[in-house]
mmCIF file of C-alpha atoms in Angstrom:
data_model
loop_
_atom_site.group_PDB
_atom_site.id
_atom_site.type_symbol
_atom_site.label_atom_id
_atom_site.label_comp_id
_atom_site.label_asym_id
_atom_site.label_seq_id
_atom_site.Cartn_x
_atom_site.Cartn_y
_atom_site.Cartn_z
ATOM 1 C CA UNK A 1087 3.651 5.367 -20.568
ATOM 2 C CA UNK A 1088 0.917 5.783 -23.365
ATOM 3 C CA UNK A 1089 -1.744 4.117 -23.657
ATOM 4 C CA UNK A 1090 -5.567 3.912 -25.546
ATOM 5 C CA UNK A 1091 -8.517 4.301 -23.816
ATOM 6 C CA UNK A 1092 -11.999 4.615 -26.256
ATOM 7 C CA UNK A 1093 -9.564 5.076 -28.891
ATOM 8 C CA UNK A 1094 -8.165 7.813 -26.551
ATOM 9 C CA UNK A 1095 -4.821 8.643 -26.089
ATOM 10 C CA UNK A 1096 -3.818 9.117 -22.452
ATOM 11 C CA UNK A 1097 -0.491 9.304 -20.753
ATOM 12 C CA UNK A 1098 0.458 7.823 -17.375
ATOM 13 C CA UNK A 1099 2.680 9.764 -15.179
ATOM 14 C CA UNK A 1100 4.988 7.981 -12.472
ATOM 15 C CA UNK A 1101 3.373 10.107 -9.966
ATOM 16 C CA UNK A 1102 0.123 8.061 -10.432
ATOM 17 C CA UNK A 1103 1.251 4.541 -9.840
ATOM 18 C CA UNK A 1104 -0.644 3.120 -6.840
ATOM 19 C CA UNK A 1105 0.568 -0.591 -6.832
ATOM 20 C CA UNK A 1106 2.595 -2.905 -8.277
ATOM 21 C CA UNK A 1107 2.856 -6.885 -9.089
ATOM 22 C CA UNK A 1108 4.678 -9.641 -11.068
ATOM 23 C CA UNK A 1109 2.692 -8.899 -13.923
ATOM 24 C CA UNK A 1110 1.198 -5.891 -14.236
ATOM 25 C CA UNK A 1111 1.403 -1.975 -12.702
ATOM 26 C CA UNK A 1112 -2.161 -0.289 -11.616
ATOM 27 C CA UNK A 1113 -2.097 4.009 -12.263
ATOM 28 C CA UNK A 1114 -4.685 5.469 -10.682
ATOM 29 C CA UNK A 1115 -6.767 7.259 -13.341
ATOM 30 C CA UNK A 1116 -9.158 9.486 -11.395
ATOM 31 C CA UNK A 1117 -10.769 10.075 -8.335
ATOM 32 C CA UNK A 1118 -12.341 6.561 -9.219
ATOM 33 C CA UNK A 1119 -11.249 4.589 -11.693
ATOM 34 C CA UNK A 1120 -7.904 3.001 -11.947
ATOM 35 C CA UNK A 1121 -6.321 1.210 -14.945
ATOM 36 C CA UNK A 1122 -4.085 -1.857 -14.436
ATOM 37 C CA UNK A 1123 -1.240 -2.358 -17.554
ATOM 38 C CA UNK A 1124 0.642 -5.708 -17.890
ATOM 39 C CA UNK A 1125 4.260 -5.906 -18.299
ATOM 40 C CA UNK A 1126 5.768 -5.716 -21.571
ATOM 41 C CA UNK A 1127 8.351 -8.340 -22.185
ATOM 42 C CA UNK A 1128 10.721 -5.571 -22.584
ATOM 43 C CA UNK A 1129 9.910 -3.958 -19.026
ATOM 44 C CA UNK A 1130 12.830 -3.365 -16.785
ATOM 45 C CA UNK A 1131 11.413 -5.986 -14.319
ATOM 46 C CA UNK A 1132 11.970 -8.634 -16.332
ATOM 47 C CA UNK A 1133 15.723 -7.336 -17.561
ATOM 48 C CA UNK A 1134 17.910 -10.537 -17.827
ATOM 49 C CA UNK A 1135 15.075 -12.830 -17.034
ATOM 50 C CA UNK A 1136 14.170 -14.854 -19.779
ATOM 51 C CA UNK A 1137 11.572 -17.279 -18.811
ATOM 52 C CA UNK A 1138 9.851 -13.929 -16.939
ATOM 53 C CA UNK A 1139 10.056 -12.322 -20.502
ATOM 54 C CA UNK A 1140 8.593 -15.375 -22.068
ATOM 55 C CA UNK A 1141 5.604 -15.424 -19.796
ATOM 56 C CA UNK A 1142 4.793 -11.948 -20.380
ATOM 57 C CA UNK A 1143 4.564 -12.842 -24.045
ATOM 58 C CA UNK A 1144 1.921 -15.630 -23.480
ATOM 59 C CA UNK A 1145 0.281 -13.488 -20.780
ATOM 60 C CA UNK A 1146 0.036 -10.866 -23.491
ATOM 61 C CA UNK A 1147 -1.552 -13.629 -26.203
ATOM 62 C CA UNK A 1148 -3.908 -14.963 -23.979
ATOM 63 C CA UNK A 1149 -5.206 -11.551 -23.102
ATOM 64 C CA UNK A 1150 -6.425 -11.131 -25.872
ATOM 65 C CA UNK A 1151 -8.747 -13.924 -26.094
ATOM 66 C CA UNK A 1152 -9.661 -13.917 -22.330
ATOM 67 C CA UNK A 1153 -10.253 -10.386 -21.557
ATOM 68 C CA UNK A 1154 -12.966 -9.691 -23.861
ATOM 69 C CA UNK A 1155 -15.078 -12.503 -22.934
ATOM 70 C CA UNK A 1156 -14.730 -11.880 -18.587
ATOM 71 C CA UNK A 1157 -17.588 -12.863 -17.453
ATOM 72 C CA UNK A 1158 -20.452 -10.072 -16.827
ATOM 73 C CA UNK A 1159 -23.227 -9.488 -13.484
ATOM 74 C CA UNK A 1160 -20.145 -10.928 -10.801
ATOM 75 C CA UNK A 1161 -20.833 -9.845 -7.389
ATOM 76 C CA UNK A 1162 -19.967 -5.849 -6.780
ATOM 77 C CA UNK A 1163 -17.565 -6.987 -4.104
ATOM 78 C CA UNK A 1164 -15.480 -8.465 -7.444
ATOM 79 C CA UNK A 1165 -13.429 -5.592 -8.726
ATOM 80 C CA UNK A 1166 -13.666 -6.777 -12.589
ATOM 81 C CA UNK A 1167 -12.202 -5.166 -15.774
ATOM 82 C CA UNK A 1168 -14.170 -1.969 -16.985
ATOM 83 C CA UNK A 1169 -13.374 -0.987 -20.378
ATOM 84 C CA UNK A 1170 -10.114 -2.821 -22.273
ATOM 85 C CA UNK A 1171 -7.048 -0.538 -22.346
ATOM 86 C CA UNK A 1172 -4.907 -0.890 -25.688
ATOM 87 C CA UNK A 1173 -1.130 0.371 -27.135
ATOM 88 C CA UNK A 1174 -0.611 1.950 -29.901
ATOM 89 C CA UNK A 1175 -1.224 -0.738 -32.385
ATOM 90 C CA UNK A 1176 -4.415 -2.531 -31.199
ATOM 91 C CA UNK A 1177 -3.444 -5.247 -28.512
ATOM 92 C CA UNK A 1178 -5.181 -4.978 -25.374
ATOM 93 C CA UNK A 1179 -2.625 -4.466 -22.477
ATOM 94 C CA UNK A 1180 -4.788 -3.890 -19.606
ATOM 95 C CA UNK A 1181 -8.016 -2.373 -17.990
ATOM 96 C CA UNK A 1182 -9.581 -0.308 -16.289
ATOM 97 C CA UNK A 1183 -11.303 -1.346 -12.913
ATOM 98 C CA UNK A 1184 -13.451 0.803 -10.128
ATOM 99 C CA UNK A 1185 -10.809 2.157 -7.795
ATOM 100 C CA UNK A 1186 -11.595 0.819 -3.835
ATOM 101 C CA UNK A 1187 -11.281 3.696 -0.884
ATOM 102 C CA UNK A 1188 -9.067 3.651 1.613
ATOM 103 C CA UNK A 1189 -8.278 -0.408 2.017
ATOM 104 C CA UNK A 1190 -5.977 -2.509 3.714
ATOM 105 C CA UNK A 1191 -5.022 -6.379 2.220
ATOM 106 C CA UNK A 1192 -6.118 -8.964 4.265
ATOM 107 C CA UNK A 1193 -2.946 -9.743 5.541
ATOM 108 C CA UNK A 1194 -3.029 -6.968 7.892
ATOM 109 C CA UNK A 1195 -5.728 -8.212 9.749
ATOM 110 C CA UNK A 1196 -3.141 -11.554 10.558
ATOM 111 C CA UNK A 1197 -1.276 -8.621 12.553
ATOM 112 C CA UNK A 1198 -2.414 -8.359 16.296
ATOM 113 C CA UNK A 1199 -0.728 -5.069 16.721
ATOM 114 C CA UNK A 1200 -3.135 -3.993 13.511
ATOM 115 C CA UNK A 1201 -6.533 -4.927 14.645
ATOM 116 C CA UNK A 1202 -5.696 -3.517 17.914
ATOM 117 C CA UNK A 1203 -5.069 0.040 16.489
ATOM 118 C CA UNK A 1204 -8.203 -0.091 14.687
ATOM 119 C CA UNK A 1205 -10.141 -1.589 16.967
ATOM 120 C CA UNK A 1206 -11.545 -4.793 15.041
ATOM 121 C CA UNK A 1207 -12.686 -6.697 17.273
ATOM 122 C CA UNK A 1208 -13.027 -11.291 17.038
ATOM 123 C CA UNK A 1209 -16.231 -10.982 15.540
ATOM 124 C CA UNK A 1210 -15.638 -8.084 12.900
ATOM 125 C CA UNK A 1211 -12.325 -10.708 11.746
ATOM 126 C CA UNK A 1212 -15.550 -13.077 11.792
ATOM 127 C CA UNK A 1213 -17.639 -11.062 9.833
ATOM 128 C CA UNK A 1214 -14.793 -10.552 7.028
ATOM 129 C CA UNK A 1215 -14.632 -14.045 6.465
ATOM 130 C CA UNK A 1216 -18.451 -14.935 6.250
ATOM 131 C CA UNK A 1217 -18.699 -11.863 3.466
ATOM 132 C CA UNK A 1218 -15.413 -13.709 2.312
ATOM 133 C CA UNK A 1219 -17.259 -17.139 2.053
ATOM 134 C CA UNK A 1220 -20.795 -15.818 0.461
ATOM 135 C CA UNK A 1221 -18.456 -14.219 -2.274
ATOM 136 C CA UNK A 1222 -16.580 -17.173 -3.193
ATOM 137 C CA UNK A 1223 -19.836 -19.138 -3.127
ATOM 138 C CA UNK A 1224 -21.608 -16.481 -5.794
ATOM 139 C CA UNK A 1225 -18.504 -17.053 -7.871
ATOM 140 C CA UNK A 1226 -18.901 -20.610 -8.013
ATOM 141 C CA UNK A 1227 -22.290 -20.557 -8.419
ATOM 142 C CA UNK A 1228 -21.475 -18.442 -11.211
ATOM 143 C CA UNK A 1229 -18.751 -20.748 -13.206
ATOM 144 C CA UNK A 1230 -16.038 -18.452 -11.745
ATOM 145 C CA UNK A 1231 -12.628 -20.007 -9.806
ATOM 146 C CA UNK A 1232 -10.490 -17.730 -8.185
ATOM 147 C CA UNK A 1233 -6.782 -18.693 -9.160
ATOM 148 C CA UNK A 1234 -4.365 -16.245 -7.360
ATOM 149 C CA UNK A 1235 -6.347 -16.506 -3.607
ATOM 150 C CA UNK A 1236 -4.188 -15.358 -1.182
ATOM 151 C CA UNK A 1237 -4.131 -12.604 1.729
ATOM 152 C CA UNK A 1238 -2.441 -9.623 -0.724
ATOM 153 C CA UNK A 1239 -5.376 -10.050 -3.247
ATOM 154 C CA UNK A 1240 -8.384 -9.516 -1.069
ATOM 155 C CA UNK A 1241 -8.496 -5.773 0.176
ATOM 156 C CA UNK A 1242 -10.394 -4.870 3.474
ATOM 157 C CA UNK A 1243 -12.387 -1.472 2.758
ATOM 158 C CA UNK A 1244 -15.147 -1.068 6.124
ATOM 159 C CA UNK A 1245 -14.877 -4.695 7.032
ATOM 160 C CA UNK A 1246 -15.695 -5.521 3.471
ATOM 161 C CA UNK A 1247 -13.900 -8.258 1.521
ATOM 162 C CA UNK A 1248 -13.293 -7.077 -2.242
ATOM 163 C CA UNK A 1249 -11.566 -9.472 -4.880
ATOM 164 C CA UNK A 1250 -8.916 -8.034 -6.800
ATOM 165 C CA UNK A 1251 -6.461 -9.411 -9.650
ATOM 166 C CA UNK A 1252 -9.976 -10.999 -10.960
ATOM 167 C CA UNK A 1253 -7.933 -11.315 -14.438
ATOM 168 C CA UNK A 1254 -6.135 -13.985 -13.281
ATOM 169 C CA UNK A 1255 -9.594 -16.428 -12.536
ATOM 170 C CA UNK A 1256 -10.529 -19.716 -13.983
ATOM 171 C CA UNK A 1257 -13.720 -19.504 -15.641
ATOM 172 C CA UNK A 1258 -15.510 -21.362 -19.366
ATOM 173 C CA UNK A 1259 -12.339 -22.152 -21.494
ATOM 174 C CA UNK A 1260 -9.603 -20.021 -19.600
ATOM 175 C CA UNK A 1261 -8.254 -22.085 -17.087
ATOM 176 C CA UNK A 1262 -5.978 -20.628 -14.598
ATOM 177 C CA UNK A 1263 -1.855 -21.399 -14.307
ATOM 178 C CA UNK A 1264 -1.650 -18.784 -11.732
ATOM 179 C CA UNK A 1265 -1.141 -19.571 -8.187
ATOM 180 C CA UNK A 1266 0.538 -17.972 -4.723
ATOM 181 C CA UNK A 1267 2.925 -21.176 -3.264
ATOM 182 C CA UNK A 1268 2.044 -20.620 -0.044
ATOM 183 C CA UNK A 1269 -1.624 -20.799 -0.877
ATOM 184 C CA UNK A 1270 -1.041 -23.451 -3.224
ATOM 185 C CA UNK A 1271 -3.494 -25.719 -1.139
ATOM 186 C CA UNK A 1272 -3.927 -27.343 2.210
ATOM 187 C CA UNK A 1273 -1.124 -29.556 3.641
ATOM 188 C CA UNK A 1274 -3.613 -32.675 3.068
ATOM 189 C CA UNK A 1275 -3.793 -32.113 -0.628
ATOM 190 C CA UNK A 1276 -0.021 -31.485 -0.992
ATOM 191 C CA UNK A 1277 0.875 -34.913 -2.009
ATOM 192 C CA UNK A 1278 -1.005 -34.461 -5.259
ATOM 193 C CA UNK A 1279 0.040 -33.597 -8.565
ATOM 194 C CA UNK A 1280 -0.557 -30.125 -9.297
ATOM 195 C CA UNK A 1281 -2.450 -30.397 -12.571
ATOM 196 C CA UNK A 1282 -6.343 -29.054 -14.140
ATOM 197 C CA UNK A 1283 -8.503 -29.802 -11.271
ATOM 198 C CA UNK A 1284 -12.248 -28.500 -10.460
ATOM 199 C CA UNK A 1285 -11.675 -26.285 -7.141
ATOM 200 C CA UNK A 1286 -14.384 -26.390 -4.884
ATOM 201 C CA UNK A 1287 -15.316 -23.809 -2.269
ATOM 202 C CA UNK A 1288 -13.906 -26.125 0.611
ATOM 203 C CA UNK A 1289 -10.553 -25.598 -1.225
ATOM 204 C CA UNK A 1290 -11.091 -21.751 -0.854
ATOM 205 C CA UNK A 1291 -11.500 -22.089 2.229
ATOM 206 C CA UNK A 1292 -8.374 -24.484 3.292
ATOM 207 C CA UNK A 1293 -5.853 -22.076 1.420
ATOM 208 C CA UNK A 1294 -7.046 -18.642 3.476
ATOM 209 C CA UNK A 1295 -6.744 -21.086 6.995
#
């Protein structure tokens, strides 16, 4: 895979991919910086999958527009794009983003087995989730929404909470379609129509519960 960096040609090698989602692959670029690509419509993933091809086209589009105007001074903890990564003719198709140490998703940490081999104790799960809250209080605070929350896209380096997929929030014009149905909200807010709503940092909290 080629792509432009600075007007930079670079090549990614298999051997370098370090994760992989519905929408986009993440390479790791050096010791640390890694660049995430989105999915062409074309990309085997989406082979015989029209409606997946579809929304790669209008992830693509609105890329374009979004991207360049992320939000700036977020909280360190929020692993945000670096510098926009582009194809051969122009259109932005990823980013780079600071590449975290040696992490585990927060899902782990729901395994017993887990925190017993590392020796994490009630109050360091306690501590995770009060560094979880401040953050999604600065991003509020801030005009930002996090869209995709869930347990795979908040990575565990030290006991620290860090954000990642932060392409995917809700903040000024860009509003968010993306969501994780099992996070989709708490079981007393079900009954609603899922629709443009103002999320609030009590919702944050219900859909990590």
């Amino acid at each position: 895979m080629e792509i432009y960096l600075q007007g930079k040609k670079i090549s990614l090698k298999p051997r370098q991919a370090i994760g992989k989602g519905g929408e986009a692959d993440v390479f790791k670029l050096n010791k640390t910086t890694a660049v995430k690509v989105f999915k062409q419509p074309n990309h085997p993933d989406y082979q015989g999958q029209p409606s997946e091809q579809q929304a790669a086209r209008d992830r693509l589009t609105l890329h374009q527009q979004k991207l360049p105007h992320f939000p700036q001074g977020l909280p360190a903890e929020v692993i945000t794009p670096q510098e926009l990564v582009r194809d051969g003719g122009g259109q932005i198709v990823g980013y780079t983003m600071r590449l975290i140490g040696q992490s585990e998703p927060l899902l782990r940490f729901s395994n017993r087995r887990f925190r017993h081999q590392h020796q994490i104790n009630n109050q360091g799960i306690t501590e995770i989730f009060i560094q979880l809250h401040h953050l999604i209080s600065q991003l509020h605070r801030q005009g930002v929404i996090i869209g995709d929350f869930n347990d795979l896209n908040v990575l565990i380096h030290q006991l620290q909470p860090y954000l990642i997929d932060a392409d995917s929030c809700q903040f000024g014009q860009f509003l968010t379609p993306v969501f994780t149905a099992r996070f989709i909200d708490s079981p007393a807010m079900r009954s609603r129509r899922i629709g443009t709503h103002t999320r609030s940092t009590l919702h944050h909290r219900c859909r990590l519960v």
